[in-house]
Coordinates of C-alpha atoms and ligand atoms in Angstrom, one line a residue:
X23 CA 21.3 105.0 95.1
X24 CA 24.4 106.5 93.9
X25 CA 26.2 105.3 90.3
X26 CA 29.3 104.8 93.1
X27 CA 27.1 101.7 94.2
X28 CA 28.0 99.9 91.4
X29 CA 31.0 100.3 90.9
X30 CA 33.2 96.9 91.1
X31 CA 34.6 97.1 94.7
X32 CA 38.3 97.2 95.3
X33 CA 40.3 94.4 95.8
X34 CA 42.3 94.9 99.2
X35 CA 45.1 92.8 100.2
X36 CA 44.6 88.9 102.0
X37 CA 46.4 89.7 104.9
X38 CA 45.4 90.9 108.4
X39 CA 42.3 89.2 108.6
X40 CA 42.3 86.8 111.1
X41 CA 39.9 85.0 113.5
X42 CA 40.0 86.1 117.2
X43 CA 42.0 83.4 118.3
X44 CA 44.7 83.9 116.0
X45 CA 44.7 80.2 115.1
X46 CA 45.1 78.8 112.4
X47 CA 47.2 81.5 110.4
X48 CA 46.0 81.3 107.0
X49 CA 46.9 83.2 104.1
X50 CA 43.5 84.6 101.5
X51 CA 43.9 85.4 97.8
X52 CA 41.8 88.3 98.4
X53 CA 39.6 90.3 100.6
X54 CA 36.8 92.6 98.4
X55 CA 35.3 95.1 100.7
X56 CA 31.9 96.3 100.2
X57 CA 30.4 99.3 100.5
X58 CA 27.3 98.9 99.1
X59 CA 24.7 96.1 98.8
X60 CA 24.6 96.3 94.9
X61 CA 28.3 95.2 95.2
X62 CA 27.7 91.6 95.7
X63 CA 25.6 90.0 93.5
X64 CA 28.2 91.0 90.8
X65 CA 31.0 89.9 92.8
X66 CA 29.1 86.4 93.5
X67 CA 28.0 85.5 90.0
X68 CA 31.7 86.0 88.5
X69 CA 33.3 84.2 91.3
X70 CA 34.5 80.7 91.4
X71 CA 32.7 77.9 92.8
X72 CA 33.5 77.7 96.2
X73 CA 36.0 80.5 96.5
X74 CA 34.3 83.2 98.8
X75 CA 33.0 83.6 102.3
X76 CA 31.6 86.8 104.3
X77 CA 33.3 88.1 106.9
X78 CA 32.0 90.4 110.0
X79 CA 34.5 91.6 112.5
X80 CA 36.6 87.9 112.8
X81 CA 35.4 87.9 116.3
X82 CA 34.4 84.6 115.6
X83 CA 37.9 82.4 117.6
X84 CA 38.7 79.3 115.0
X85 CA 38.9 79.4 111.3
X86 CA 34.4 79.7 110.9
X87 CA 35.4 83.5 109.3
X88 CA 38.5 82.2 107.7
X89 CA 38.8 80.8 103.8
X90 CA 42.9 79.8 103.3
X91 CA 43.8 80.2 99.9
X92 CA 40.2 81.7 98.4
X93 CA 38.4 85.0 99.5
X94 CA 36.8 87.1 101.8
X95 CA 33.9 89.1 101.2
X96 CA 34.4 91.7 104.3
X97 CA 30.6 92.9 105.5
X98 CA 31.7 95.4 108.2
X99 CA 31.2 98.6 105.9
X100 CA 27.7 97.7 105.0
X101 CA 27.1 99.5 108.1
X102 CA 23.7 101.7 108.1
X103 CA 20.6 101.8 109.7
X104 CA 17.5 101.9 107.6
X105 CA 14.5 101.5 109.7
X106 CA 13.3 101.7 113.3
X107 CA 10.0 102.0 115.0
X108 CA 10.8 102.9 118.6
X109 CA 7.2 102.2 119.3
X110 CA 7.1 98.5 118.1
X111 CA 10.6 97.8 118.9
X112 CA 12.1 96.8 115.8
X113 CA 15.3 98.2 113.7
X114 CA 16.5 97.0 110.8
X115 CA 19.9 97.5 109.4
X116 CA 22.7 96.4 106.8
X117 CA 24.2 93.3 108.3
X118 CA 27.4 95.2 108.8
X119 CA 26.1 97.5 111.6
X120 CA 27.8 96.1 115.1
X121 CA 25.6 95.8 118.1
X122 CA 27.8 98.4 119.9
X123 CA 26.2 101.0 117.2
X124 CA 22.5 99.7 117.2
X125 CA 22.9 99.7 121.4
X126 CA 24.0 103.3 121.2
X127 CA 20.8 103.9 119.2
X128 CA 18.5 101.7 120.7
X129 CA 19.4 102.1 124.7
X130 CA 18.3 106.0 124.9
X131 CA 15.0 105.2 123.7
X132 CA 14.3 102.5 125.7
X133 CA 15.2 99.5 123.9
X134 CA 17.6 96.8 124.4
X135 CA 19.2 94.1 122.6
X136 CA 16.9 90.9 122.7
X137 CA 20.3 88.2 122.8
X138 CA 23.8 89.6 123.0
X139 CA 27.1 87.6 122.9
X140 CA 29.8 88.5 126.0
X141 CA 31.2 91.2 123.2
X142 CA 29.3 94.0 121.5
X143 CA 32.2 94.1 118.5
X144 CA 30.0 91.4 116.7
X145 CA 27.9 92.2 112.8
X146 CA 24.3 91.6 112.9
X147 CA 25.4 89.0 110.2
X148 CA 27.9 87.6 112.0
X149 CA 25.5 87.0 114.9
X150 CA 22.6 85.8 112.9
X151 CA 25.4 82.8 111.0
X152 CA 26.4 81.7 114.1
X153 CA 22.8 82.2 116.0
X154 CA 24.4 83.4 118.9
X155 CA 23.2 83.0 122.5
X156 CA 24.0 84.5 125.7
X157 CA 23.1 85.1 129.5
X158 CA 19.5 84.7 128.8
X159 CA 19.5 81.9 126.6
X160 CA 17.2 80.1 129.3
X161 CA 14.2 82.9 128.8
X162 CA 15.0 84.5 125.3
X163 CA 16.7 81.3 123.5
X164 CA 19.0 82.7 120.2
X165 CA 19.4 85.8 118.6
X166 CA 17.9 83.9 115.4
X167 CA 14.4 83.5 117.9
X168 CA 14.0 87.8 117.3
X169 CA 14.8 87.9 113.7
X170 CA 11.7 89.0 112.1
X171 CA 13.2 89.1 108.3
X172 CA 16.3 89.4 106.8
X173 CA 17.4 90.2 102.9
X174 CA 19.9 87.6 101.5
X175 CA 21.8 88.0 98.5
X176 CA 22.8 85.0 96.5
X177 CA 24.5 83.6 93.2
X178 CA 21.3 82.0 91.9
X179 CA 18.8 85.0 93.0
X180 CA 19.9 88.6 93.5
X181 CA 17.7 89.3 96.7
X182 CA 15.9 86.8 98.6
X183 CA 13.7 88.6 101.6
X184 CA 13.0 85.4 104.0
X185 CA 11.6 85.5 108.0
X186 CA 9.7 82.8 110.3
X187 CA 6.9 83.1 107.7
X188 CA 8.4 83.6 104.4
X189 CA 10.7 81.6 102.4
X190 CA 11.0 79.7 105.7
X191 CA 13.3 77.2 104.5
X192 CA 16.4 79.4 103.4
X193 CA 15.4 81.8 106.6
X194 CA 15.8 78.5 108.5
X195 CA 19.4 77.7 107.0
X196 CA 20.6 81.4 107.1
X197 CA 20.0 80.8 111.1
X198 CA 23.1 79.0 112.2
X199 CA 23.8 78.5 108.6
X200 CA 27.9 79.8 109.1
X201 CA 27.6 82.1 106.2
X202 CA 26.9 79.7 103.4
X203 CA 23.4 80.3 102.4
X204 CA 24.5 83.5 101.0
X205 CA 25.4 86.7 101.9
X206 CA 22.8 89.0 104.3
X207 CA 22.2 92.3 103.2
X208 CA 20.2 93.2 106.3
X209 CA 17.9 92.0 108.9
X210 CA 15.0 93.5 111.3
X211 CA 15.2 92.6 114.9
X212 CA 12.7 92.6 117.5
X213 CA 14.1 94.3 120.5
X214 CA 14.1 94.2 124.0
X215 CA 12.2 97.3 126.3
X216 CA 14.1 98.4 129.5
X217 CA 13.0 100.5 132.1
X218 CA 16.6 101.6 132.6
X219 CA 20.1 101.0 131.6
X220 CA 21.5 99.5 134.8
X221 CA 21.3 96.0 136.0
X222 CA 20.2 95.0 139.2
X223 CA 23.3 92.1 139.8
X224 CA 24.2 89.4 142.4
X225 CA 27.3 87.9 142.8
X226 CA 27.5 84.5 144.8
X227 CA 30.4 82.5 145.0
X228 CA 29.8 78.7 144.7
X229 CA 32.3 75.9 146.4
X230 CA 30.8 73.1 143.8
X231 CA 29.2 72.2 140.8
X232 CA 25.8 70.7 142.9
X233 CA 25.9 74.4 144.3
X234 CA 26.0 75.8 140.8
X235 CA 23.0 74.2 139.7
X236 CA 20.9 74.6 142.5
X237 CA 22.0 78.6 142.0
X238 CA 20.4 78.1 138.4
X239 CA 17.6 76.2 138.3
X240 CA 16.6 78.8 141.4
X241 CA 17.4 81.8 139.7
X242 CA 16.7 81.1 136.2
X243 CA 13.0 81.6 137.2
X244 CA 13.2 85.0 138.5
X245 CA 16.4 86.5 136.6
X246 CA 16.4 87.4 132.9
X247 CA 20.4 86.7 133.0
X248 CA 22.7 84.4 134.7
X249 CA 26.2 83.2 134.0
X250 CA 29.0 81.5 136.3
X251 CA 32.8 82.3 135.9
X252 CA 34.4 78.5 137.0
X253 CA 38.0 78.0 138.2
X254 CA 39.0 75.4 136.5
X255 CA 42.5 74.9 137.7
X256 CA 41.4 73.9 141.6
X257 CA 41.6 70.3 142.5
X258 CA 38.7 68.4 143.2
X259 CA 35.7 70.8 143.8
X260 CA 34.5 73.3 141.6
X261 CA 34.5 76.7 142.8
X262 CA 33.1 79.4 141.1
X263 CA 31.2 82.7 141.1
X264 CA 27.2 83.1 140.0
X265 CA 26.3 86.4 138.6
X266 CA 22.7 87.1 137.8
X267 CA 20.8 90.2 137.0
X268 CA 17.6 92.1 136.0
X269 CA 17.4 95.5 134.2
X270 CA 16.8 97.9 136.5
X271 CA 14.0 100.4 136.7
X272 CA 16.0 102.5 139.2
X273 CA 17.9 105.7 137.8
X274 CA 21.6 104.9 136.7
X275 CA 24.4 107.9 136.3
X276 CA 25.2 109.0 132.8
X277 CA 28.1 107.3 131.4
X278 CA 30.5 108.8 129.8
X279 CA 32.1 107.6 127.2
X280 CA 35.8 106.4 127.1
X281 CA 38.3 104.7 125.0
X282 CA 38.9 101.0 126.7
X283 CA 43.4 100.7 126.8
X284 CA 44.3 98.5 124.6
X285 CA 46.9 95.5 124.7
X286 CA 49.8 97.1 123.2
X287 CA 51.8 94.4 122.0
X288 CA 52.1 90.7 122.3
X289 CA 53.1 89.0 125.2
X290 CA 55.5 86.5 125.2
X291 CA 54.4 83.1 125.2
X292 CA 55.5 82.1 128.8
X293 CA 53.5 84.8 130.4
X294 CA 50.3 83.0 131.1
X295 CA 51.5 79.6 132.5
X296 CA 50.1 77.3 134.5
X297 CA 51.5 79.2 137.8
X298 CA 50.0 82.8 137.1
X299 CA 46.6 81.5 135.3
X300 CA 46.2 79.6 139.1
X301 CA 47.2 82.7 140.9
X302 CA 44.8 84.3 138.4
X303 CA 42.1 82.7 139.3
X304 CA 42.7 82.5 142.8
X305 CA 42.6 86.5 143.2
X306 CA 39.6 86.8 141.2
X307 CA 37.6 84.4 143.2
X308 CA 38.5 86.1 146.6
X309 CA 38.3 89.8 145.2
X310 CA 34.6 88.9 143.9
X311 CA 33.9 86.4 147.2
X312 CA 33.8 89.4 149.3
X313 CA 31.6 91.4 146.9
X314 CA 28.1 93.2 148.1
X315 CA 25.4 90.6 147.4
X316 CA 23.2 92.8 145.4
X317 CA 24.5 96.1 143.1
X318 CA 23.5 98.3 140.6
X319 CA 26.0 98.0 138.0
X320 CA 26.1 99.5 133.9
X321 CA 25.2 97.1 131.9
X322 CA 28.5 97.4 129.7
X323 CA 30.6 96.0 132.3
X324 CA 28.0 93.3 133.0
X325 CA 27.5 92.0 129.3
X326 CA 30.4 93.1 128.0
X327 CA 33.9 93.1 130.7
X328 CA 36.3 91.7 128.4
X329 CA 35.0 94.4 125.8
X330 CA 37.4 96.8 128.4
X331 CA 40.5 95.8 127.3
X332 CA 41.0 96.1 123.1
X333 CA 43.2 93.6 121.4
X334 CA 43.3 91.5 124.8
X335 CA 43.9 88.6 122.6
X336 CA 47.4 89.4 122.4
X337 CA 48.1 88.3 125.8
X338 CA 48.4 84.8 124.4
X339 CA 51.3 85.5 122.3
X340 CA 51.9 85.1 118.9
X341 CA 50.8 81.8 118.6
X342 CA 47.3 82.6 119.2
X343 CA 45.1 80.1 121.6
X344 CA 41.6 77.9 121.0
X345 CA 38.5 78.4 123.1
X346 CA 36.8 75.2 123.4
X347 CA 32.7 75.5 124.0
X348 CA 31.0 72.6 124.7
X349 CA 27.4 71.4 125.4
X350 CA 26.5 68.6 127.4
X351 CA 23.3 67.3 128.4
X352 CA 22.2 67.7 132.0
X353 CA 21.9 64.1 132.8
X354 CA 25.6 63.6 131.6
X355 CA 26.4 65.2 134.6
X356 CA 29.3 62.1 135.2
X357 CA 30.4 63.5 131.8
X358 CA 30.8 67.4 132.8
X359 CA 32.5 66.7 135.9
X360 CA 34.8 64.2 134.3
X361 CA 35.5 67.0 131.6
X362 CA 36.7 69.3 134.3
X363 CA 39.1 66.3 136.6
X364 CA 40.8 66.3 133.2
X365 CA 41.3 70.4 132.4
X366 CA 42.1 70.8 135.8
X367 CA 44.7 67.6 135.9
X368 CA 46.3 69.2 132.1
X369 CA 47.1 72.7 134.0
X370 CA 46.6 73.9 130.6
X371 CA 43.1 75.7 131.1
X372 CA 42.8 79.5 131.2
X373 CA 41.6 82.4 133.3
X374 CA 37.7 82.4 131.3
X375 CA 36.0 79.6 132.4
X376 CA 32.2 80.6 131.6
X377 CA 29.7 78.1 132.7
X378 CA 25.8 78.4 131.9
X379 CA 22.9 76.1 131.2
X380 CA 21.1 76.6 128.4
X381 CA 17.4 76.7 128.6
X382 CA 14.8 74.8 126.0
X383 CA 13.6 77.9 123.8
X384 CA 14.5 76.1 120.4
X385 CA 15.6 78.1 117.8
X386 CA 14.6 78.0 114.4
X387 CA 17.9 77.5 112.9
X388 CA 19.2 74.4 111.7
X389 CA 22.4 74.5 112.3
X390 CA 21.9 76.2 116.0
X391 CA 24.4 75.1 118.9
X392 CA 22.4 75.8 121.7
X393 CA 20.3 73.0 123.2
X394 CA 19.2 72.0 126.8
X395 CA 21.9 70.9 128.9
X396 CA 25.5 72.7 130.4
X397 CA 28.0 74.6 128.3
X398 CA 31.3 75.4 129.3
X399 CA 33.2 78.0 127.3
X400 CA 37.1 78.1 128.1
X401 CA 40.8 79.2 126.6
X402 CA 43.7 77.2 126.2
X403 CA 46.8 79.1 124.6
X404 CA 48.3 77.4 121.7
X405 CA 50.9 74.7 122.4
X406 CA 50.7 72.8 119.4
X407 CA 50.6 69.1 119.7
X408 CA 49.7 69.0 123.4
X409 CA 47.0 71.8 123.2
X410 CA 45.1 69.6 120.5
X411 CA 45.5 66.1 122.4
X412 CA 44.1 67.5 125.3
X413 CA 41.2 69.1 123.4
X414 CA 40.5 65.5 121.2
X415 CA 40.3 63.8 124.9
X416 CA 37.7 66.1 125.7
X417 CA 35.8 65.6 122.8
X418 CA 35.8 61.9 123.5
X419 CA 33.9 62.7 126.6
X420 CA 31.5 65.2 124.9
X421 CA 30.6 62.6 122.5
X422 CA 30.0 60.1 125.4
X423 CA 27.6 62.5 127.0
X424 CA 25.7 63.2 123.9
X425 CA 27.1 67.3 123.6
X426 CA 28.2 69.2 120.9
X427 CA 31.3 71.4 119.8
X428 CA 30.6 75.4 119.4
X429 CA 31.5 75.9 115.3
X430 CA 32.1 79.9 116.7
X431 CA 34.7 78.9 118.7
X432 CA 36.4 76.1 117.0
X433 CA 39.3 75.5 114.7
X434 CA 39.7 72.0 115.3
X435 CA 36.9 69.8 115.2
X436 CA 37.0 66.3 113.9
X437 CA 34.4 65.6 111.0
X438 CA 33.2 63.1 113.1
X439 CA 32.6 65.3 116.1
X440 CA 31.0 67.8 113.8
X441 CA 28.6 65.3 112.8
X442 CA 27.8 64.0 116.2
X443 CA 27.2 68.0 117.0
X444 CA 25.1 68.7 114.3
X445 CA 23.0 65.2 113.3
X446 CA 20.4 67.1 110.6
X447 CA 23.7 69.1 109.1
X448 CA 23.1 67.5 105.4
X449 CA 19.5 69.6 105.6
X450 CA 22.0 72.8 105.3
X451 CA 23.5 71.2 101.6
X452 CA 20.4 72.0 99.4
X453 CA 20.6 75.7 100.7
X454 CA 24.3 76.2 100.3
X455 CA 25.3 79.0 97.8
X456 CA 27.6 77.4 95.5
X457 CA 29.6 80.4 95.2
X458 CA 30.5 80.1 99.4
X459 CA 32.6 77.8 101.3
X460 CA 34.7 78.0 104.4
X461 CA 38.1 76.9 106.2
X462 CA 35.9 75.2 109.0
X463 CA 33.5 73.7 106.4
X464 CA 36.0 72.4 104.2
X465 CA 37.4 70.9 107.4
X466 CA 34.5 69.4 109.1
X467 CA 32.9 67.7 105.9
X468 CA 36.0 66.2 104.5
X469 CA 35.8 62.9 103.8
X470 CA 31.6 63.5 103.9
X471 CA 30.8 64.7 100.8
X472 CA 30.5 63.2 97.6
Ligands
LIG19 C1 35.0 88.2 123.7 C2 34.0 87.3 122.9 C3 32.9 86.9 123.5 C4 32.0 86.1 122.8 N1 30.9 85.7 123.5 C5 29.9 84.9 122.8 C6 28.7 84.5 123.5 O1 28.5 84.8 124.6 N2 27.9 83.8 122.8 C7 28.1 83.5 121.4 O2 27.2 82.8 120.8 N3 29.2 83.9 120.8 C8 30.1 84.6 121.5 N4 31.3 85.0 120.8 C9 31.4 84.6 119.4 C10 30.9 85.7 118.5 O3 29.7 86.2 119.0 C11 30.5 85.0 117.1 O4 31.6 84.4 116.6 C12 30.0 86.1 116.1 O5 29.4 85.3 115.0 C13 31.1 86.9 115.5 O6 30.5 87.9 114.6 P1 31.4 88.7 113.6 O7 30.6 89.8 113.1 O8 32.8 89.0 114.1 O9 31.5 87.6 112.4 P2 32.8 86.8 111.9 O10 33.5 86.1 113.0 O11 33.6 87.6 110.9 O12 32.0 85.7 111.0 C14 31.2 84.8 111.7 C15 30.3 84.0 110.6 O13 29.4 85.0 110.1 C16 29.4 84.9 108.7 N5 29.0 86.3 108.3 C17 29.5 87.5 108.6 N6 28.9 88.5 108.0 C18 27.9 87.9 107.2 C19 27.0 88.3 106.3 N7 26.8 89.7 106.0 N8 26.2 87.4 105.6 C20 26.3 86.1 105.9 N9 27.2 85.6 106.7 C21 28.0 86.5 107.4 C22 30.8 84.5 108.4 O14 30.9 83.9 107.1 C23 31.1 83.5 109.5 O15 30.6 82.3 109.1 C24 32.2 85.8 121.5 C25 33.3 86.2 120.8 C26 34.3 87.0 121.5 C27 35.5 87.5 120.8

């Protein structure tokens, strides 16, 4: 490697780096960029206790990627590729490649991503610390299921290479282990073959939540993906609209490529209120009600449609908003609909309701979110005191049921909801770099820890 590669990496400015939601605001001593892997184990062994954390893209929505008042150690430029085999269906690259690069690689020979979030702007390390899931969590279970190994670079050990079969405990931690085990120099993923790169897709609309689980447990059989979008600003019954899909063996156009428009500015706070998200939902259940039952569709606008507008968190205005991801088990169902009487009677709810039941694939993480039962992902713009009453009422009701608060999306958790959540999280302490700490984890142990 280059003498560069050693070099002591510049120290950038704290501001600008934010979570997606834009809430909390914080304020970092310092971000250090790194270029190369040899960068870190320096910049971790003269470091404070407690005073860094990695960072990916901050598409994480609460304060998970944030550390107020310490440092960030920003990944996203340790961003090459340094192995494939397109025969096997593996890669493996730095963790600060995005899955919108390794797709662009991986799609034309074949290959597919084995897990994906709903956005492709995501770091392989950012998706291996929050184990994400998505629309196939009932077949495929986590992202962390398809790691086959991964490098980690920590204070007390300059590289340690761990997987499902080596060094199994720290590989376990690093899964779900929101960036504290140590930093992830790169990973190797098993991937996914494809015949094609559309997806065959059907769209049903649903009039209630009995109709949205007798959609899934039907389809979840023969469908690799499903997913509902929920309105959940109508009065008594749920309506909604089930989208499930296959790739498709059947020849797709060539897609060119385009730069998505991008939200320009931000909007003033009054623009989404409780009068145009109802008329927002409104027209997009009727425009997709009257859809063709089964297309062929791309499969960027089918993982990825909010990936089509850049920025678009700037439609909430400056003051940023929360997404609130539960889990609840499926026999709370009492619980889930008593969740959704109160969103709907707030009027505070937003336009992207998502609403999917998680399958029982467990994932070797230890900190991992997923587990059987419903999960409803949804926005709330930032209203201050109001916005965080409504959201501690709901948690009552999640903890009632048994569920468990998204870390990924939060920025407000008590530390008693956190450990309801997470029961086993002390077996993450003994694998905590010393060096790493968080905004979120500061948050959600206080008052825990010795
Ligand atoms: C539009 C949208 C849709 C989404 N849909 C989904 C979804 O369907 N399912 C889902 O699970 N999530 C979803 N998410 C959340 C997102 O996938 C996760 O928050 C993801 O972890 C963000 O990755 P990032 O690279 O931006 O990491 P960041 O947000 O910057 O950081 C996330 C965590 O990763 C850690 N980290 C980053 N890089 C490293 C590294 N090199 N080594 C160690 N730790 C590291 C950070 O410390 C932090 O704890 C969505 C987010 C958006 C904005």
């Amino acid at each position: 490697m280059q003498s560069q590669a050693k070099t002591t990496s510049p120290l950038v400015a704290g501001s600008g780096y934010t979570s997606w939601g834009r809430y909390p605001r914080v304020s970092h001593e310092a971000v250090f960029r790194v270029d190369w892997a040899q960068q870190i184990f320096p910049l971790l062994q003269q470091a404070a206790p407690g005073s860094l954390l990695p960072y990916g893209l901050g598409r994480s929505y609460g304060d998970l990627c944030l550390n107020a008042d310490r440092s960030l150690v920003d990944c996203s430029h340790l961003n090459r590729f340094l192995a494939a085999d397109f025969q096997e269906g593996w890669v493996r690259c730095e963790a600060g490649v995005n899955l919108a690069d390794i797709l662009k690689v991986i799609v034309p020979k074949g290959w597919f991503l084995p897990v994906t979030p709903g956005t492709k702007f995501v770091t392989l390390g950012g998706a291996i610390a929050n184990d994400v899931h998505g629309k196939n969590h009932h077949r495929a279970g986590t992202f962390g299921c398809h790691v086959r190994r991964l490098a980690l670079c920590r204070s007390d050990a300059e590289v340690v290479i761990c997987g499902p079969s080596e060094n199994q405990g720290i590989f376990n931690a690093t899964i779900g282990g929101l960036g504290l085990t140590g930093v992830i120099l790169w990973a190797e993923i098993q991937l996914k073959a494809i015949q094609g790169i559309g997806i065959d897709l059907d769209v049903l609309p649903f009039a209630s939540l009995e109709k949205f689980l007798a959609l899934t447990v039907e389809s979840d059989q023969d469908y690799e993906y499903t997913v509902a979008w929920l309105d959940c600003l109508t009065k008594g019954k749920q309506r909604g609209i089930f989208f499930r899909g296959n790739h498709s063996a059947a020849p797709f156009p060539k897609i060119r490529a385009h730069q998505p428009p991008k939200v320009p500015f931000d909007f003033p706070a009054w623009t989404l209120n409780r009068f145009t998200m109802k008329a927002l939902n409104a027209g997009y259940y009727w425009r997709n009600q009257h859809k063709k039952n089964r297309t062929l569709v791309a499969y960027d606008p089918f993982f990825y449609p909010l990936d089509s507008i850049r920025q678009w968190n700037r439609v909430y205005g400056k003051q940023g908003f929360l997404q609130y991801q539960c889990v609840v088990q499926e026999n709370s169902f009492a619980a889930f609909e008593q969740l959704m009487e109160l969103i709907s009677q707030s009027g505070m709810g937003s336009f992207l309701a998502v609403l999917k039941r998680f399958g029982s694939r467990k994932s070797p993480g230890l900190l991992s979110f997923p587990r059987p039962g419903l999960t409803l992902a949804l926005d709330f713009p930032m209203h201050g005191e109001a916005t965080l009453r409504l959201l501690e009422t709901l948690d009552a009701v999640i903890l009632k049921g048994g569920g468990a608060i998204y870390p990924a999306k939060d920025a407000r958790m008590s530390p008693a909801m956190f450990e309801a959540s997470f029961p086993a999280w002390r077996k993450l302490l003994p694998y905590i770099d010393k060096k790493l700490s968080s905004s979120l984890w500061r948050r959600v142990t206080e008052g825990l820890l010795p």
